[in-house]
Coordinates of C-alpha atoms and ligand atoms in Angstrom, one line a residue:
R1 CA 0.0 0.0 0.0
S2 CA 1.3 3.4 -0.7
G3 CA 2.7 5.4 2.2
A4 CA 0.9 8.6 1.3
A5 CA -2.5 7.1 1.4
L6 CA -1.9 5.4 4.7
T7 CA -0.5 8.3 6.6
A8 CA -2.9 10.9 5.8
Q9 CA -3.3 11.8 9.5
S10 CA 0.2 10.7 10.5
P11 CA 2.5 13.3 12.0
Y12 CA 5.2 12.1 9.7
V13 CA 3.3 13.6 6.7
L14 CA 4.2 16.9 8.1
S15 CA 7.9 16.2 8.4
L16 CA 7.9 14.8 4.8
S17 CA 6.4 17.9 3.4
T18 CA 8.9 20.0 5.4
V19 CA 11.6 17.8 4.0
S20 CA 10.4 18.2 0.3
K21 CA 10.1 22.1 0.9
V22 CA 13.9 22.1 1.5
G23 CA 14.4 20.3 -1.8
R24 CA 15.5 16.8 -0.6
R25 CA 12.9 15.2 -3.0
Y26 CA 15.0 12.0 -3.2
I27 CA 13.9 11.0 0.3
N28 CA 11.5 8.1 -0.2
Q29 CA 8.8 7.2 2.3
D30 CA 6.8 4.1 2.6
V31 CA 4.7 2.2 5.0
R32 CA 5.1 -1.6 5.5
I33 CA 2.6 -3.7 7.4
T34 CA 4.0 -6.4 9.6
R35 CA 2.6 -9.9 9.7
T36 CA 0.3 -8.9 12.6
G37 CA -0.9 -5.8 10.9
K38 CA 1.4 -3.2 12.7
P39 CA 2.2 -0.3 10.3
I40 CA 6.0 0.5 10.0
L41 CA 7.0 3.8 8.6
T42 CA 10.2 3.8 6.6
V43 CA 12.0 6.7 5.2
S44 CA 15.2 6.4 3.1
G45 CA 17.7 9.1 3.7
G46 CA 21.3 7.8 3.8
R47 CA 22.8 7.3 7.3
S48 CA 19.7 9.0 8.8
S49 CA 17.2 6.6 7.3
L50 CA 14.4 5.4 9.3
G51 CA 14.0 1.6 8.9
G52 CA 11.0 1.5 11.3
Y53 CA 11.6 -1.9 12.7
T54 CA 13.1 -2.8 16.0
A55 CA 15.3 -5.9 15.8
T56 CA 17.0 -7.9 18.5
V57 CA 20.1 -9.8 17.5
F58 CA 21.3 -12.3 20.0
G59 CA 24.9 -13.4 19.3
A60 CA 25.6 -10.0 17.6
T61 CA 29.1 -9.9 19.0
G62 CA 30.1 -12.9 16.9
F63 CA 31.3 -13.2 13.3
L64 CA 28.0 -13.3 11.4
G65 CA 26.5 -10.8 14.1
R66 CA 28.5 -7.8 13.0
Y67 CA 27.3 -8.1 9.4
I68 CA 23.6 -8.4 10.2
V69 CA 23.7 -5.6 12.8
N70 CA 25.5 -3.4 10.1
R71 CA 22.9 -4.0 7.5
L72 CA 19.9 -3.5 9.8
A73 CA 21.3 -0.4 11.6
R74 CA 22.5 1.4 8.3
S75 CA 18.9 1.0 6.9
G76 CA 17.7 2.8 10.0
C77 CA 16.3 -0.1 12.1
T78 CA 16.7 0.1 15.8
V79 CA 19.0 -2.9 16.8
V80 CA 18.8 -4.2 20.2
V81 CA 22.2 -5.9 21.0
P82 CA 22.1 -8.2 24.1
Y83 CA 25.8 -8.7 25.2
R84 CA 27.8 -10.4 27.9
E85 CA 31.2 -8.5 27.7
E86 CA 31.7 -4.8 27.3
M87 CA 34.6 -5.0 24.9
T88 CA 33.0 -7.5 22.5
K89 CA 30.3 -5.1 21.5
R90 CA 32.0 -1.9 21.1
H91 CA 32.4 -2.1 17.3
L92 CA 28.7 -2.4 16.8
K93 CA 27.8 1.2 18.1
V94 CA 28.9 2.8 15.0
A95 CA 27.0 0.5 12.7
G96 CA 24.1 3.0 12.6
D97 CA 23.1 6.6 13.3
L98 CA 23.1 7.9 16.9
G99 CA 20.7 5.9 19.0
R100 CA 20.0 3.2 16.5
V101 CA 22.2 0.5 18.3
I102 CA 21.0 -0.2 21.8
F103 CA 23.0 -2.5 24.2
I104 CA 21.5 -4.6 26.9
E105 CA 23.4 -6.8 29.3
M106 CA 22.1 -10.3 29.1
D107 CA 22.9 -13.7 30.5
L108 CA 21.6 -16.8 28.8
R109 CA 20.5 -18.3 32.1
N110 CA 18.8 -15.0 33.3
T111 CA 15.2 -15.0 32.0
P112 CA 14.4 -11.4 32.9
S113 CA 17.5 -10.1 31.0
I114 CA 16.4 -12.0 27.9
E115 CA 12.8 -10.8 28.2
E116 CA 14.1 -7.2 28.5
S117 CA 16.0 -7.7 25.3
V118 CA 13.1 -8.9 23.2
R119 CA 10.0 -7.2 24.5
H120 CA 10.0 -4.0 22.3
S121 CA 11.1 -5.9 19.0
D122 CA 9.3 -6.7 15.9
I123 CA 11.9 -9.4 15.0
V124 CA 14.3 -11.4 16.9
Y125 CA 17.4 -13.0 15.4
N126 CA 19.1 -15.8 17.5
L127 CA 22.7 -16.3 16.3
I128 CA 23.9 -17.7 19.6
G129 CA 26.1 -20.8 19.1
R130 CA 29.4 -22.3 20.1
D131 CA 31.7 -24.8 18.4
Y132 CA 33.1 -26.0 21.6
P133 CA 31.9 -26.5 25.2
T134 CA 33.2 -24.1 27.8
K135 CA 33.5 -24.4 31.5
N136 CA 30.2 -22.8 32.1
F137 CA 28.2 -23.9 29.1
S138 CA 27.9 -27.2 27.4
L139 CA 26.7 -27.4 23.8
Q140 CA 23.4 -28.6 25.0
D141 CA 23.2 -25.5 27.4
V142 CA 23.8 -23.1 24.6
H143 CA 22.0 -24.7 21.6
V144 CA 19.0 -26.2 23.3
E145 CA 18.3 -24.7 26.8
G146 CA 19.5 -21.1 25.7
T147 CA 17.2 -21.4 22.7
E148 CA 14.3 -22.5 24.9
R149 CA 14.7 -19.5 27.0
I150 CA 14.8 -17.0 24.2
V151 CA 12.0 -18.6 22.3
E152 CA 9.8 -18.5 25.4
A153 CA 10.4 -14.9 25.8
V154 CA 9.6 -14.3 22.1
A155 CA 6.4 -16.2 22.6
K156 CA 5.5 -14.5 25.8
Y157 CA 5.8 -11.0 24.2
D158 CA 4.2 -12.1 21.0
I159 CA 6.9 -10.9 18.8
D160 CA 6.1 -10.9 15.1
R161 CA 9.0 -12.7 13.8
Y162 CA 11.7 -15.1 15.1
V163 CA 14.6 -16.2 13.1
H164 CA 16.7 -19.0 14.4
V165 CA 20.3 -19.5 13.0
S166 CA 21.1 -23.2 13.3
S167 CA 23.8 -25.0 11.3
Y168 CA 24.2 -27.2 8.2
N169 CA 23.6 -30.9 9.0
A170 CA 21.5 -30.0 12.0
H171 CA 19.4 -33.0 13.0
P172 CA 18.1 -34.1 16.4
E173 CA 19.5 -37.6 15.8
H174 CA 22.9 -36.7 14.2
P175 CA 25.7 -38.7 15.8
A176 CA 27.9 -35.5 16.1
E177 CA 27.1 -33.5 19.2
F178 CA 27.3 -30.2 17.7
F179 CA 24.8 -31.0 14.8
R180 CA 22.7 -33.0 17.2
T181 CA 22.2 -30.1 19.6
K182 CA 21.7 -27.6 16.8
G183 CA 18.9 -30.1 15.6
L184 CA 17.4 -30.2 19.1
G185 CA 17.6 -26.4 19.3
E186 CA 15.5 -26.1 16.0
R187 CA 13.0 -28.7 17.2
V188 CA 12.5 -26.7 20.6
A189 CA 12.2 -23.4 18.7
R190 CA 9.5 -24.9 16.4
E191 CA 7.6 -26.5 19.3
I192 CA 7.3 -23.2 21.3
Y193 CA 7.0 -20.9 18.4
P194 CA 5.7 -22.7 15.2
E195 CA 6.4 -19.6 13.0
T196 CA 10.1 -19.8 13.6
T197 CA 12.2 -19.2 10.4
I198 CA 15.2 -21.6 10.6
V199 CA 18.4 -20.7 8.9
R200 CA 21.1 -23.3 8.4
P201 CA 24.3 -21.7 7.1
A202 CA 27.1 -23.7 5.6
P203 CA 30.5 -23.0 6.9
M204 CA 30.9 -19.2 6.5
F205 CA 34.0 -17.4 5.1
G206 CA 34.9 -13.8 5.5
F207 CA 37.4 -11.6 7.2
E208 CA 37.0 -12.9 10.7
D209 CA 36.0 -16.5 9.8
R210 CA 37.1 -19.7 11.4
L211 CA 37.7 -21.4 8.1
L212 CA 40.2 -19.8 5.9
N213 CA 41.8 -18.0 8.8
R214 CA 42.3 -21.2 10.7
L215 CA 43.9 -22.9 7.7
A216 CA 46.1 -19.9 6.9
N217 CA 47.2 -19.3 10.5
A218 CA 48.4 -22.7 11.2
A219 CA 52.1 -23.5 11.3
N220 CA 51.2 -27.2 10.8
V221 CA 47.8 -28.0 9.6
I222 CA 46.5 -30.6 12.1
T223 CA 43.4 -32.7 11.2
S224 CA 42.1 -36.2 11.9
N225 CA 40.2 -37.0 8.7
H226 CA 43.0 -36.5 6.1
L227 CA 41.3 -33.3 4.9
Q228 CA 38.6 -35.2 3.4
E229 CA 35.5 -33.5 4.7
V230 CA 33.4 -32.0 1.9
I231 CA 31.7 -28.6 2.5
R232 CA 30.0 -25.8 0.5
P233 CA 31.5 -22.6 2.0
V234 CA 29.2 -19.5 1.9
H235 CA 30.1 -15.8 2.1
V236 CA 29.2 -14.3 5.3
I237 CA 27.8 -11.2 3.6
D238 CA 25.4 -13.4 1.6
V239 CA 24.1 -15.0 4.7
A240 CA 23.6 -11.5 6.3
S241 CA 21.8 -10.3 3.3
G242 CA 19.6 -13.4 3.5
L243 CA 18.7 -12.7 7.1
E244 CA 18.0 -9.1 6.3
N245 CA 15.7 -10.0 3.4
M246 CA 13.7 -12.3 5.8
L247 CA 12.8 -9.1 7.8
H248 CA 11.1 -7.6 4.8
D249 CA 9.5 -10.8 3.4
D250 CA 6.9 -12.5 5.6
T251 CA 6.6 -15.4 3.4
T252 CA 9.7 -16.7 5.0
T253 CA 7.8 -17.2 8.2
A254 CA 7.8 -20.8 9.3
Q255 CA 10.2 -21.8 6.6
T256 CA 13.6 -23.6 6.7
F257 CA 16.4 -22.2 4.6
E258 CA 19.8 -23.9 3.9
L259 CA 22.3 -21.2 2.9
Y260 CA 25.3 -22.6 1.1
G261 CA 27.9 -21.7 -1.5
P262 CA 27.6 -22.6 -5.3
T263 CA 30.6 -24.9 -5.2
E264 CA 31.6 -27.9 -3.1
Y265 CA 35.1 -28.1 -1.8
S266 CA 37.0 -30.8 0.1
M267 CA 39.2 -29.4 2.9
R268 CA 42.2 -30.6 0.9
E269 CA 41.1 -28.3 -2.0
L270 CA 40.6 -25.4 0.5
N271 CA 44.0 -26.0 2.0
E272 CA 45.6 -25.7 -1.5
I273 CA 43.7 -22.6 -2.3
V274 CA 45.0 -21.2 1.0
E275 CA 48.6 -22.2 0.2
K276 CA 48.4 -20.6 -3.1
E277 CA 47.1 -17.3 -1.8
T278 CA 49.4 -17.1 1.1
L279 CA 52.4 -18.4 -0.8
K280 CA 53.3 -20.7 2.0
K281 CA 53.6 -24.5 2.2
R282 CA 52.7 -26.0 5.5
R283 CA 53.1 -29.5 6.8
H284 CA 49.9 -31.4 7.2
I285 CA 49.7 -33.7 10.3
N286 CA 46.9 -36.1 10.6
L287 CA 46.3 -37.1 14.2
P288 CA 44.1 -40.3 14.4
E289 CA 40.7 -39.6 16.0
K290 CA 41.4 -42.0 18.9
I291 CA 44.4 -39.7 19.9
A292 CA 42.9 -36.3 18.9
R293 CA 39.6 -36.5 20.7
P294 CA 40.9 -37.1 24.2
L295 CA 43.9 -34.8 23.6
F296 CA 41.8 -31.8 22.5
K297 CA 39.2 -32.6 25.3
Y298 CA 42.0 -32.2 27.7
L299 CA 43.6 -29.1 26.1
N300 CA 40.2 -27.4 25.7
K301 CA 39.7 -27.7 29.6
A302 CA 43.3 -27.0 30.6
L303 CA 43.9 -23.9 28.4
W304 CA 41.9 -20.7 28.9
W305 CA 41.9 -19.6 25.2
P306 CA 40.0 -21.4 22.5
V307 CA 41.9 -24.3 21.0
R308 CA 40.5 -27.1 18.9
S309 CA 38.0 -29.1 20.7
E310 CA 36.6 -32.6 20.7
P311 CA 33.2 -31.7 19.0
E312 CA 35.2 -30.0 16.2
V313 CA 37.2 -33.2 15.6
E314 CA 34.0 -35.1 15.5
R315 CA 32.6 -32.7 12.9
E316 CA 35.3 -33.4 10.6
F317 CA 34.0 -36.8 9.8
Y318 CA 30.8 -35.6 8.4
N319 CA 30.4 -34.0 4.9
Q320 CA 27.8 -31.3 4.4
V321 CA 24.6 -32.8 3.4
V322 CA 22.2 -30.4 1.7
D323 CA 18.4 -30.8 2.6
E324 CA 16.5 -30.7 -0.8
N325 CA 13.2 -29.8 0.9
A326 CA 14.7 -26.6 2.5
K327 CA 14.6 -23.2 0.6
T328 CA 17.8 -21.7 -0.5
F329 CA 19.4 -18.4 -1.7
R330 CA 17.3 -18.6 -4.9
D331 CA 14.1 -18.2 -2.7
L332 CA 15.6 -15.0 -1.3
E333 CA 16.7 -13.8 -4.7
I334 CA 20.3 -13.7 -3.9
E335 CA 23.1 -15.1 -6.0
P336 CA 25.8 -16.5 -3.7
V337 CA 29.4 -15.6 -4.6
E338 CA 32.1 -18.0 -5.4
L339 CA 34.7 -18.6 -2.7
N340 CA 37.7 -18.4 -5.1
T341 CA 36.7 -14.8 -6.2
L342 CA 37.4 -13.5 -2.7
T343 CA 40.2 -15.7 -1.3
Y344 CA 43.0 -13.2 -2.5
Q345 CA 41.1 -10.3 -0.7
Y346 CA 40.8 -12.3 2.4
L347 CA 44.2 -14.0 2.6
K348 CA 46.7 -11.5 1.2
G349 CA 47.6 -10.4 4.7
Y350 CA 49.0 -13.8 5.3
R351 CA 51.7 -13.4 2.6
S352 CA 55.2 -12.9 3.7
E353 CA 56.5 -9.4 3.8
A354 CA 59.0 -10.5 1.2
Y355 CA 56.2 -10.2 -1.3
Y356 CA 54.9 -6.7 -1.8
D357 CA 53.1 -5.0 -4.6
L358 CA 54.4 -1.5 -4.4
P359 CA 57.6 -0.1 -6.0
P360 CA 60.3 1.3 -3.8
M361 CA 58.9 4.4 -2.2
T362 CA 62.0 6.6 -1.6
E363 CA 65.0 7.2 -3.5
K364 CA 67.0 5.5 -0.7
E365 CA 65.0 2.3 -1.1
R366 CA 65.7 2.5 -4.9
R367 CA 69.4 2.9 -4.4
E368 CA 69.5 0.0 -2.0
E369 CA 67.6 -2.1 -4.6
K370 CA 65.2 -3.2 -2.0
K371 CA 63.8 -6.6 -3.2
Y372 CA 60.9 -5.9 -5.5
L373 CA 59.9 -9.4 -6.5
H374 CA 56.8 -9.1 -8.7
V375 CA 53.4 -7.6 -8.9
L376 CA 50.8 -10.0 -7.8
D377 CA 47.3 -10.2 -9.2
Ligands
NDP1 P1 30.4 -16.9 16.8 O1 31.1 -18.0 17.6 O2 31.3 -15.9 16.1 O3 29.5 -16.1 17.8 C1 28.6 -16.7 18.6 C2 27.9 -15.7 19.4 O4 27.1 -16.5 20.3 C3 28.7 -14.7 20.1 O5 28.0 -13.4 20.1 C4 28.7 -15.2 21.5 O6 28.8 -14.2 22.5 C5 27.4 -15.8 21.6 N1 27.3 -16.9 22.7 C6 28.0 -18.1 22.6 N2 27.8 -18.7 23.8 C7 27.0 -18.0 24.5 C8 26.4 -18.1 25.9 N3 26.6 -19.2 26.6 N4 25.7 -17.0 26.3 C9 25.4 -15.9 25.6 N5 26.0 -15.8 24.3 C10 26.7 -16.7 23.9 O7 29.4 -17.5 15.8 P2 29.2 -17.1 14.2 O8 28.8 -15.7 14.1 O9 30.3 -17.7 13.4 O10 27.9 -18.0 13.9 C11 26.6 -17.6 14.1 C12 25.7 -18.8 14.2 O11 25.8 -19.5 13.1 C13 26.0 -19.6 15.4 O12 24.8 -20.2 16.0 C14 26.9 -20.8 14.7 O13 26.8 -22.0 15.5 C15 26.2 -20.9 13.5 N6 27.0 -21.4 12.3 C16 28.2 -20.8 12.1 C17 29.0 -21.4 11.1 C18 30.3 -20.7 10.8 O14 31.0 -21.2 9.8 N7 30.8 -19.6 11.5 C19 28.6 -22.5 10.4 C20 27.4 -23.1 10.8 C21 26.6 -22.5 11.8 P3 30.1 -13.7 23.1 O15 30.7 -12.8 22.1 O16 29.8 -13.0 24.4 O17 30.9 -14.9 23.4

């Protein structure tokens, strides 16, 4: 419906006419209606756009979180960011205009803090997840019980939309603990709030990923499955765009989406791409599962920084299986990008300083004939 017709008595009409008087005719106003009939006024105007929606993003401090918060806040939505640690959320403040990004301290076991985070929102995204158990939270605590508390709050406050980010291969009976708890989380979400939109991303790559960076960072690549695992890596920005589209498209309600990249890669192929881009050759060590699992279980408890964990070793033995019944990027009108078109951009920082693309900057450097190897790409 057209914004002008709907807002005949709206106070915003005044402000729009004032705006057009000063000549900013490019400002575009529209009214959207949410699933439950709530009118949402949107005004496009650069960084000061009004997105109209209020969205809560649980897990916004993580890798995917920053991209979805950025997209929502820059389109003028009010984004509520529940956080646990002051320092982990600072970068999100500047994603939108002043007052667009709101922080609320939250604990996954503290129901009032969860309710406080969701009660004013039109949509709730749940991105909370962990690859490894920590001393306070098992995978079951994070993926199942945490989800349950969040979805109960969503149902209690009758929030319009709930988007649950799960994982590829998620299934309640999967032999691997990570995929199993993710599957159980999906089931709990659908039981409490049947309109839940489930999103299962494939392993994601991007600047802060744990896929290419982990391979590139390693002095020796340590695996247990001879790098045989087959996955369909997806660009994190494509997944974030998909999540943003879901806000504007109510037909995605109660649907399951599997978001994966266009090409299948084995970990060996990915490792070769990483070696080619970083111009480094590393040793590959294959630790048998029987040794790797107890070893990483122990290390993960003894060390206080994230190291490889037992569930991650377990996950190596399962290829990504695509659910043919689930919807994909095509249904969101997004064309996912190819991994190999972006690996140079993401991995060039790992190249040795011996390789640089610029000619000598000073006369002194030129005289000293500082090594100028070749221009890359
Ligand atoms: P990250 O690990 O980067 O971020 C996880 C987020 O969850 C962080 O904001 C973290 O908060 C929060 N979190 C974890 N445990 C708790 C807890 N006990 N209480 C409160 N908050 C918690 O994940 P990604 O951004 O990479 O992934 C987003 C989602 O997608 C996750 O659910 C993940 O399992 C899933 N996924 C990711 C894939 C990938 O390749 N990255 C592949 C498949 C699925 P804090 O910063 O405070 O720790």
